[in-house]
Amino acid sequence: MFGSILGVKTAHDRINIAQERHERNQRYLEDCSNKCCVILDKLGVNELTILSEFKNFADTFEQIHNRPEFDTIEVNKVKIPSFKVQELKHVSLGATTLVSGLSSAVAGVAAGMAVSGATTAAVATFGVASTGVAIKSLSGAALTNATLAYLGGGSLAAGGGGMALGATVLGASSLGVALIIGAVVFSIMGAKAQQNADEVVDQVLSMEKKIGETANYLKELTETAETFNQTLVTLTDLYHQQFKLFKELVDRNNQWDTYTEQEMLLVENMVLIVGVIFAMCNVQLVLKSESSKSKQEDYDLNTINKQEAQAAEQQGKEVLAKFDSEVDAAACQQDERTSKPLSDIEQWQKLLGEYINLNSRADYERHIEKCRELLSRTKEPLIKETMPDHIKSCKDIMRLY
């Protein structure tokens, strides 16, 4: 392309061709940025929403008398991070405050919180804004603005939600570069532009390289966030299904010493699910660069924290696999003892066990059909209440395939 520019006789024509190419590059970068922002916004909302619900779990869990400590749970030699009930309540309150402000927030705000770690953002609501006002006392734009500024991820006043994402994704120097990308050609299109066609071409080439690097970075971040979010959605759906059973159990009987083996297993699984989700929401998807570069021509990108993200995902998959095997084992034992068909509740549990191993659109379609068949004939209130949401979640995940 630029070979043809060099062959153009007039400087004016060369500048116009270079500008057209630069504008195409800008549109490409904007498209990559928008796609990344959409998935990160979705992840941020999902993380903050599930964290806001953990107070319900904490309150129910505290009602169990003589319950054991769950600090050393391991699944296939993978230790699930422990948590404190009061810590869950603290984070849940902050997340609830943030979720209430997201409805009026601009695009990119939830994304900025996702890459910083939703738990960190939730805890930040208990901090103090630059004005000296407690962040949790704020609402709407003031809340998101103060929280993002507190996290160091940019603020609404500094350019809106997109800036919040940009400040987190890009290093200090490359953020400056990103802001002047759109003005590169125009800055040298003055009275002497006719004599500076070579300079225009050189700057467009230089900026094209930086745009390409940033676009590739955004694509990688988008892919990381998509797989991370898919695992989180699966775990969250499982949490909702299990929590209804868990709360029903505790409301009926809150004495741990009288629980059956299956009832104890239900409580343990709840702790595992909450622990792994909490750990995922703690993951900071982007690690800020420590670069001290300050010159405009220097260009650094923050690090995508793939290692920690993948480790948290793996913990989630280990818990899902454990749940799957235990549900199947319990169903088989029940079937062998009674020599009778599984009850509707047992079939529902078995479907949940199958759900966590679905990995294709066809798998989800078959699973949804099974769920609909059970829903159409069951008289169990719990299944009638929870199954529609489960089917909706399956349809949402199918869109990723």
Short mmCIF file of C-alpha atoms in Angstrom, two decimals:
data_model
loop_
_atom_site.label_atom_id
_atom_site.label_comp_id
_atom_site.label_asym_id
_atom_site.label_seq_id
_atom_site.Cartn_x
_atom_site.Cartn_y
_atom_site.Cartn_z
CA MET A 1 0.00 0.00 0.00
CA PHE A 2 2.67 2.47 0.99
CA GLY A 3 4.67 1.49 -2.06
CA SER A 4 1.86 3.04 -4.09
CA ILE A 5 1.96 6.13 -1.89
CA LEU A 6 5.64 6.60 -2.63
CA GLY A 7 4.85 6.35 -6.32
CA VAL A 8 2.28 9.17 -6.17
CA LYS A 9 3.71 12.36 -7.61
CA THR A 10 2.05 15.06 -5.52
CA ALA A 11 2.59 15.39 -1.79
CA HIS A 12 -1.08 16.25 -1.35
CA ASP A 13 -2.20 12.93 -2.87
CA ARG A 14 0.29 10.98 -0.79
CA ILE A 15 -1.02 12.61 2.38
CA ASN A 16 -4.63 11.86 1.45
CA ILE A 17 -3.87 8.19 0.79
CA ALA A 18 -1.94 7.93 4.06
CA GLN A 19 -4.78 9.56 5.96
CA GLU A 20 -7.33 7.14 4.49
CA ARG A 21 -5.19 4.21 5.57
CA HIS A 22 -4.78 5.66 9.03
CA GLU A 23 -8.53 6.12 9.39
CA ARG A 24 -9.09 2.47 8.43
CA ASN A 25 -6.55 1.46 11.08
CA GLN A 26 -8.39 3.59 13.62
CA ARG A 27 -11.72 1.92 12.82
CA TYR A 28 -10.11 -1.50 13.18
CA LEU A 29 -8.69 -0.59 16.59
CA GLU A 30 -12.02 0.86 17.69
CA ASP A 31 -13.80 -2.35 16.67
CA CYS A 32 -11.34 -4.47 18.68
CA SER A 33 -11.70 -2.12 21.64
CA ASN A 34 -15.50 -2.21 21.52
CA LYS A 35 -15.61 -6.03 21.39
CA CYS A 36 -13.20 -6.24 24.31
CA CYS A 37 -15.21 -3.69 26.26
CA VAL A 38 -18.47 -5.61 25.72
CA ILE A 39 -17.17 -8.92 27.09
CA LEU A 40 -15.33 -7.26 29.97
CA ASP A 41 -18.43 -5.25 30.86
CA LYS A 42 -20.40 -8.50 30.89
CA LEU A 43 -17.77 -10.16 33.07
CA GLY A 44 -17.67 -7.22 35.46
CA VAL A 45 -21.44 -7.21 35.87
CA ASN A 46 -21.51 -11.00 36.37
CA GLU A 47 -18.77 -10.86 39.01
CA LEU A 48 -20.31 -8.00 40.97
CA THR A 49 -23.78 -9.54 40.77
CA ILE A 50 -22.76 -12.91 42.20
CA LEU A 51 -20.65 -11.22 44.88
CA SER A 52 -23.67 -9.15 45.89
CA GLU A 53 -25.61 -12.40 46.44
CA PHE A 54 -23.05 -13.92 48.81
CA LYS A 55 -24.59 -12.21 51.84
CA ASN A 56 -27.54 -14.57 51.48
CA PHE A 57 -25.18 -17.53 51.58
CA ALA A 58 -23.23 -16.10 54.54
CA ASP A 59 -26.40 -15.44 56.54
CA THR A 60 -27.71 -18.96 55.88
CA PHE A 61 -24.35 -20.59 56.55
CA GLU A 62 -24.07 -18.86 59.94
CA GLN A 63 -27.35 -20.44 61.02
CA ILE A 64 -25.80 -23.94 61.02
CA HIS A 65 -24.94 -24.90 64.59
CA ASN A 66 -21.79 -26.90 65.38
CA ARG A 67 -20.61 -26.64 61.79
CA PRO A 68 -16.95 -27.58 61.15
CA GLU A 69 -14.27 -25.28 59.76
CA PHE A 70 -13.84 -25.53 56.00
CA ASP A 71 -10.31 -24.13 55.76
CA THR A 72 -8.52 -27.16 54.31
CA ILE A 73 -10.79 -28.43 51.56
CA GLU A 74 -8.92 -29.94 48.66
CA VAL A 75 -10.25 -31.30 45.39
CA ASN A 76 -7.94 -33.63 43.46
CA LYS A 77 -4.98 -32.12 45.36
CA VAL A 78 -6.10 -28.62 44.41
CA LYS A 79 -6.68 -26.51 47.53
CA ILE A 80 -9.72 -24.28 47.30
CA PRO A 81 -9.04 -20.82 48.76
CA SER A 82 -10.72 -20.33 52.12
CA PHE A 83 -12.86 -17.35 53.02
CA LYS A 84 -14.29 -15.79 56.14
CA VAL A 85 -18.02 -15.30 56.48
CA GLN A 86 -17.59 -11.68 57.58
CA GLU A 87 -15.34 -11.08 54.60
CA LEU A 88 -18.08 -12.36 52.29
CA LYS A 89 -20.59 -10.01 53.90
CA HIS A 90 -18.22 -7.06 53.60
CA VAL A 91 -17.54 -7.69 49.92
CA SER A 92 -21.21 -8.45 49.21
CA LEU A 93 -22.26 -5.08 50.62
CA GLY A 94 -19.72 -3.24 48.47
CA ALA A 95 -20.72 -5.21 45.37
CA THR A 96 -24.40 -4.46 46.00
CA THR A 97 -23.58 -0.76 46.15
CA LEU A 98 -21.68 -0.95 42.86
CA VAL A 99 -24.36 -2.99 41.08
CA SER A 100 -26.93 -0.36 41.97
CA GLY A 101 -24.80 2.27 40.24
CA LEU A 102 -24.00 0.25 37.11
CA SER A 103 -27.45 0.72 35.61
CA SER A 104 -26.65 4.36 34.90
CA ALA A 105 -22.93 3.87 34.16
CA VAL A 106 -21.41 4.32 30.72
CA ALA A 107 -19.82 1.47 28.77
CA GLY A 108 -16.46 0.38 30.10
CA VAL A 109 -17.08 1.06 33.78
CA ALA A 110 -17.88 -2.57 34.66
CA ALA A 111 -15.01 -3.57 32.35
CA GLY A 112 -12.58 -1.44 34.35
CA MET A 113 -13.75 -3.16 37.53
CA ALA A 114 -13.47 -6.63 35.97
CA VAL A 115 -9.85 -6.22 34.93
CA SER A 116 -8.99 -4.75 38.33
CA GLY A 117 -10.74 -7.61 40.13
CA ALA A 118 -14.40 -7.25 41.11
CA THR A 119 -13.63 -8.07 44.74
CA THR A 120 -11.07 -5.27 44.84
CA ALA A 121 -13.62 -2.89 43.37
CA ALA A 122 -16.23 -3.97 45.93
CA VAL A 123 -13.81 -3.42 48.81
CA ALA A 124 -12.85 -0.04 47.33
CA THR A 125 -16.38 1.23 47.94
CA PHE A 126 -15.46 1.43 51.62
CA GLY A 127 -12.58 3.78 50.79
CA VAL A 128 -12.57 7.56 50.67
CA ALA A 129 -12.86 9.58 47.48
CA SER A 130 -10.46 12.42 46.69
CA THR A 131 -13.09 14.80 48.02
CA GLY A 132 -12.89 13.17 51.45
CA VAL A 133 -16.38 11.68 51.15
CA ALA A 134 -16.88 7.96 51.84
CA ILE A 135 -17.33 6.20 48.49
CA LYS A 136 -20.14 3.96 49.74
CA SER A 137 -22.22 7.05 50.46
CA LEU A 138 -22.16 8.04 46.79
CA SER A 139 -24.40 6.81 44.00
CA GLY A 140 -24.68 6.73 40.22
CA ALA A 141 -21.89 8.39 38.23
CA ALA A 142 -20.28 9.79 41.36
CA LEU A 143 -19.98 6.28 42.77
CA THR A 144 -18.41 4.71 39.68
CA ASN A 145 -16.21 7.74 39.16
CA ALA A 146 -14.85 7.63 42.71
CA THR A 147 -14.39 3.84 42.70
CA LEU A 148 -12.45 3.82 39.42
CA ALA A 149 -10.31 6.74 40.53
CA TYR A 150 -9.63 4.92 43.81
CA LEU A 151 -8.53 1.83 41.84
CA GLY A 152 -6.28 3.95 39.63
CA GLY A 153 -8.19 2.89 36.54
CA GLY A 154 -9.26 6.31 35.33
CA SER A 155 -12.44 8.21 36.07
CA LEU A 156 -15.53 9.41 34.28
CA ALA A 157 -14.23 12.95 34.56
CA ALA A 158 -11.06 11.84 32.73
CA GLY A 159 -12.94 10.66 29.68
CA GLY A 160 -15.65 8.20 30.55
CA GLY A 161 -15.84 4.45 30.88
CA GLY A 162 -13.78 3.80 27.79
CA MET A 163 -10.94 5.66 29.46
CA ALA A 164 -11.40 3.47 32.53
CA LEU A 165 -10.77 0.42 30.38
CA GLY A 166 -7.95 2.08 28.49
CA ALA A 167 -6.10 3.17 31.60
CA THR A 168 -6.21 -0.37 32.92
CA VAL A 169 -5.30 -2.11 29.68
CA LEU A 170 -2.56 0.25 28.57
CA GLY A 171 0.57 1.31 30.40
CA ALA A 172 1.02 4.94 31.37
CA SER A 173 3.02 5.86 28.29
CA SER A 174 0.97 3.85 25.80
CA LEU A 175 -2.23 5.38 27.11
CA GLY A 176 -0.84 8.73 26.06
CA VAL A 177 -0.02 7.28 22.65
CA ALA A 178 -3.55 5.90 22.31
CA LEU A 179 -5.02 9.32 22.98
CA ILE A 180 -3.02 11.01 20.24
CA ILE A 181 -3.49 8.26 17.62
CA GLY A 182 -6.41 10.10 16.09
CA ALA A 183 -4.48 13.38 15.82
CA VAL A 184 -1.25 12.07 14.32
CA VAL A 185 -1.95 12.99 10.70
CA PHE A 186 -3.82 16.16 11.50
CA SER A 187 -0.97 17.52 13.61
CA ILE A 188 1.19 17.85 10.51
CA MET A 189 -1.47 18.82 8.02
CA GLY A 190 -0.90 22.59 8.37
CA ALA A 191 0.52 25.10 5.95
CA LYS A 192 3.75 23.12 5.47
CA ALA A 193 2.03 19.77 5.00
CA GLN A 194 2.78 19.75 1.29
CA GLN A 195 6.48 19.72 2.08
CA ASN A 196 6.14 17.09 4.81
CA ALA A 197 4.48 14.19 2.98
CA ASP A 198 7.33 11.87 3.94
CA GLU A 199 6.81 12.76 7.59
CA VAL A 200 3.10 11.98 7.33
CA VAL A 201 3.81 8.57 5.80
CA ASP A 202 6.46 7.78 8.43
CA GLN A 203 4.12 8.68 11.29
CA VAL A 204 1.22 6.68 9.85
CA LEU A 205 3.51 3.65 9.46
CA SER A 206 4.77 4.03 13.01
CA MET A 207 1.25 4.43 14.38
CA GLU A 208 0.02 1.48 12.30
CA LYS A 209 2.49 -0.79 14.07
CA LYS A 210 1.33 0.45 17.47
CA ILE A 211 -2.31 0.08 16.49
CA GLY A 212 -1.62 -3.50 15.38
CA GLU A 213 0.09 -4.37 18.66
CA THR A 214 -2.76 -2.87 20.68
CA ALA A 215 -5.41 -4.61 18.56
CA ASN A 216 -3.72 -8.00 19.02
CA TYR A 217 -3.48 -7.34 22.73
CA LEU A 218 -7.19 -6.50 22.92
CA LYS A 219 -8.07 -9.68 21.00
CA GLU A 220 -6.05 -11.78 23.43
CA LEU A 221 -7.69 -10.06 26.39
CA THR A 222 -11.12 -10.61 24.83
CA GLU A 223 -10.46 -14.34 24.40
CA THR A 224 -9.16 -14.64 27.97
CA ALA A 225 -12.21 -12.83 29.34
CA GLU A 226 -14.64 -14.93 27.27
CA THR A 227 -13.40 -18.29 28.57
CA PHE A 228 -13.11 -16.90 32.10
CA ASN A 229 -16.67 -15.57 31.95
CA GLN A 230 -18.02 -18.85 30.56
CA THR A 231 -16.61 -20.79 33.52
CA LEU A 232 -17.96 -18.16 35.91
CA VAL A 233 -21.44 -18.36 34.34
CA THR A 234 -21.46 -22.16 34.69
CA LEU A 235 -20.40 -21.94 38.34
CA THR A 236 -22.89 -19.16 39.07
CA ASP A 237 -25.75 -21.19 37.60
CA LEU A 238 -24.69 -24.17 39.70
CA TYR A 239 -24.50 -21.89 42.76
CA HIS A 240 -28.09 -20.74 42.24
CA GLN A 241 -29.40 -24.29 41.86
CA GLN A 242 -27.50 -25.58 44.90
CA PHE A 243 -28.26 -22.56 47.09
CA LYS A 244 -32.00 -23.21 46.87
CA LEU A 245 -31.42 -26.77 48.11
CA PHE A 246 -28.95 -25.54 50.72
CA LYS A 247 -31.30 -22.90 52.13
CA GLU A 248 -34.19 -25.36 52.16
CA LEU A 249 -32.02 -27.73 54.20
CA VAL A 250 -30.92 -25.12 56.75
CA ASP A 251 -34.43 -23.70 57.13
CA ARG A 252 -35.65 -27.22 57.88
CA ASN A 253 -32.75 -28.28 60.11
CA ASN A 254 -29.77 -26.19 61.25
CA GLN A 255 -28.05 -28.81 63.44
CA TRP A 256 -24.92 -30.08 61.68
CA ASP A 257 -24.60 -33.09 64.01
CA THR A 258 -27.92 -34.46 62.79
CA TYR A 259 -27.22 -34.12 59.06
CA THR A 260 -27.06 -37.18 56.86
CA GLU A 261 -24.00 -37.83 54.71
CA GLN A 262 -25.76 -36.38 51.68
CA GLU A 263 -26.82 -33.27 53.60
CA MET A 264 -23.25 -32.69 54.78
CA LEU A 265 -22.11 -33.14 51.20
CA LEU A 266 -24.58 -30.48 50.08
CA VAL A 267 -23.11 -27.99 52.57
CA GLU A 268 -19.56 -28.88 51.58
CA ASN A 269 -20.37 -28.41 47.91
CA MET A 270 -21.84 -25.00 48.64
CA VAL A 271 -18.65 -23.97 50.43
CA LEU A 272 -16.57 -25.23 47.50
CA ILE A 273 -18.66 -23.39 44.92
CA VAL A 274 -18.60 -20.13 46.89
CA GLY A 275 -14.86 -20.48 47.51
CA VAL A 276 -13.95 -20.96 43.87
CA ILE A 277 -16.27 -18.17 42.64
CA PHE A 278 -14.85 -15.84 45.27
CA ALA A 279 -11.34 -16.72 44.10
CA MET A 280 -12.26 -16.03 40.47
CA CYS A 281 -13.70 -12.64 41.36
CA ASN A 282 -10.40 -11.84 43.09
CA VAL A 283 -8.43 -12.34 39.88
CA GLN A 284 -7.01 -9.16 38.39
CA LEU A 285 -7.11 -9.90 34.66
CA VAL A 286 -4.64 -7.15 33.82
CA LEU A 287 -1.47 -6.38 35.76
CA LYS A 288 -0.29 -2.81 35.46
CA SER A 289 3.08 -2.26 33.84
CA GLU A 290 5.86 -1.04 36.07
CA SER A 291 7.51 0.70 33.14
CA SER A 292 8.87 4.13 33.85
CA LYS A 293 8.77 5.17 30.22
CA SER A 294 7.36 8.62 29.71
CA LYS A 295 8.30 9.63 26.19
CA GLN A 296 5.53 9.67 23.63
CA GLU A 297 7.39 7.35 21.31
CA ASP A 298 7.79 4.73 24.04
CA TYR A 299 5.02 2.15 24.04
CA ASP A 300 4.21 -0.46 26.64
CA LEU A 301 1.15 -2.59 27.30
CA ASN A 302 0.04 -3.94 30.64
CA THR A 303 0.30 -7.69 31.19
CA ILE A 304 -2.69 -10.00 30.70
CA ASN A 305 -2.74 -12.11 33.85
CA LYS A 306 -3.44 -15.37 31.99
CA GLN A 307 -1.61 -17.60 34.45
CA GLU A 308 -3.72 -16.62 37.46
CA ALA A 309 -6.91 -16.53 35.37
CA GLN A 310 -6.30 -20.05 34.05
CA ALA A 311 -5.43 -21.33 37.53
CA ALA A 312 -8.70 -19.95 38.93
CA GLU A 313 -10.62 -21.48 36.02
CA GLN A 314 -8.96 -24.84 36.66
CA GLN A 315 -10.03 -24.73 40.30
CA GLY A 316 -13.56 -24.11 39.11
CA LYS A 317 -13.42 -27.05 36.75
CA GLU A 318 -12.09 -29.29 39.52
CA VAL A 319 -15.05 -28.36 41.72
CA LEU A 320 -17.47 -28.92 38.85
CA ALA A 321 -15.92 -32.32 38.14
CA LYS A 322 -16.18 -33.26 41.82
CA PHE A 323 -19.81 -32.24 41.91
CA ASP A 324 -20.49 -34.17 38.73
CA SER A 325 -18.98 -37.41 40.02
CA GLU A 326 -20.72 -37.16 43.40
CA VAL A 327 -24.12 -36.51 41.86
CA ASP A 328 -23.73 -39.51 39.57
CA ALA A 329 -22.51 -41.73 42.42
CA ALA A 330 -25.40 -40.70 44.68
CA ALA A 331 -27.92 -41.31 41.91
CA CYS A 332 -26.50 -44.77 41.20
CA GLN A 333 -26.50 -45.71 44.88
CA GLN A 334 -30.08 -44.58 45.26
CA ASP A 335 -31.13 -46.52 42.18
CA GLU A 336 -29.37 -49.68 43.38
CA ARG A 337 -30.91 -49.46 46.86
CA THR A 338 -34.48 -48.99 45.75
CA SER A 339 -34.49 -50.64 42.30
CA LYS A 340 -36.90 -47.86 41.40
CA PRO A 341 -36.67 -45.10 38.82
CA LEU A 342 -35.02 -41.90 40.02
CA SER A 343 -37.32 -39.29 41.51
CA ASP A 344 -37.80 -35.96 39.74
CA ILE A 345 -35.46 -34.25 42.21
CA GLU A 346 -32.82 -36.93 41.67
CA GLN A 347 -33.18 -36.56 37.90
CA TRP A 348 -32.81 -32.79 38.29
CA GLN A 349 -29.59 -33.33 40.25
CA LYS A 350 -28.36 -35.71 37.57
CA LEU A 351 -29.09 -33.12 34.86
CA LEU A 352 -27.06 -30.58 36.83
CA GLY A 353 -24.23 -33.08 36.92
CA GLU A 354 -24.41 -33.48 33.15
CA TYR A 355 -24.62 -29.72 32.63
CA ILE A 356 -21.13 -28.99 33.86
CA ASN A 357 -19.60 -31.22 31.16
CA LEU A 358 -21.42 -29.71 28.19
CA ASN A 359 -18.94 -28.36 25.67
CA SER A 360 -20.74 -27.91 22.37
CA ARG A 361 -23.90 -26.36 20.97
CA ALA A 362 -25.31 -29.81 20.25
CA ASP A 363 -24.68 -30.86 23.88
CA TYR A 364 -26.60 -27.85 25.13
CA GLU A 365 -29.49 -28.47 22.73
CA ARG A 366 -29.86 -32.07 23.96
CA HIS A 367 -29.58 -30.98 27.57
CA ILE A 368 -32.28 -28.32 27.14
CA GLU A 369 -34.62 -30.90 25.62
CA LYS A 370 -34.14 -33.17 28.65
CA CYS A 371 -34.81 -30.25 30.99
CA ARG A 372 -37.96 -29.28 29.13
CA GLU A 373 -39.23 -32.87 29.22
CA LEU A 374 -38.75 -33.04 33.00
CA LEU A 375 -40.29 -29.60 33.51
CA SER A 376 -43.36 -30.51 31.47
CA ARG A 377 -44.30 -33.45 33.70
CA THR A 378 -42.91 -32.69 37.16
CA LYS A 379 -44.99 -31.51 40.08
CA GLU A 380 -41.99 -30.57 42.21
CA PRO A 381 -42.22 -26.82 43.12
CA LEU A 382 -38.42 -26.51 43.37
CA ILE A 383 -37.93 -27.76 39.81
CA LYS A 384 -40.73 -25.58 38.45
CA GLU A 385 -39.12 -22.58 40.12
CA THR A 386 -35.48 -23.16 39.14
CA MET A 387 -35.64 -24.97 35.80
CA PRO A 388 -36.72 -21.98 33.61
CA ASP A 389 -33.72 -19.93 34.77
CA HIS A 390 -31.44 -22.88 34.13
CA ILE A 391 -32.75 -23.29 30.58
CA LYS A 392 -32.28 -19.56 29.97
CA SER A 393 -28.67 -19.77 31.16
CA CYS A 394 -28.04 -22.67 28.79
CA LYS A 395 -29.40 -20.66 25.88
CA ASP A 396 -27.15 -17.72 26.82
CA ILE A 397 -24.06 -19.95 26.83
CA MET A 398 -25.08 -21.52 23.50
CA ARG A 399 -24.58 -18.12 21.89
CA LEU A 400 -20.86 -18.43 22.57
CA TYR A 401 -20.59 -21.43 20.25
#
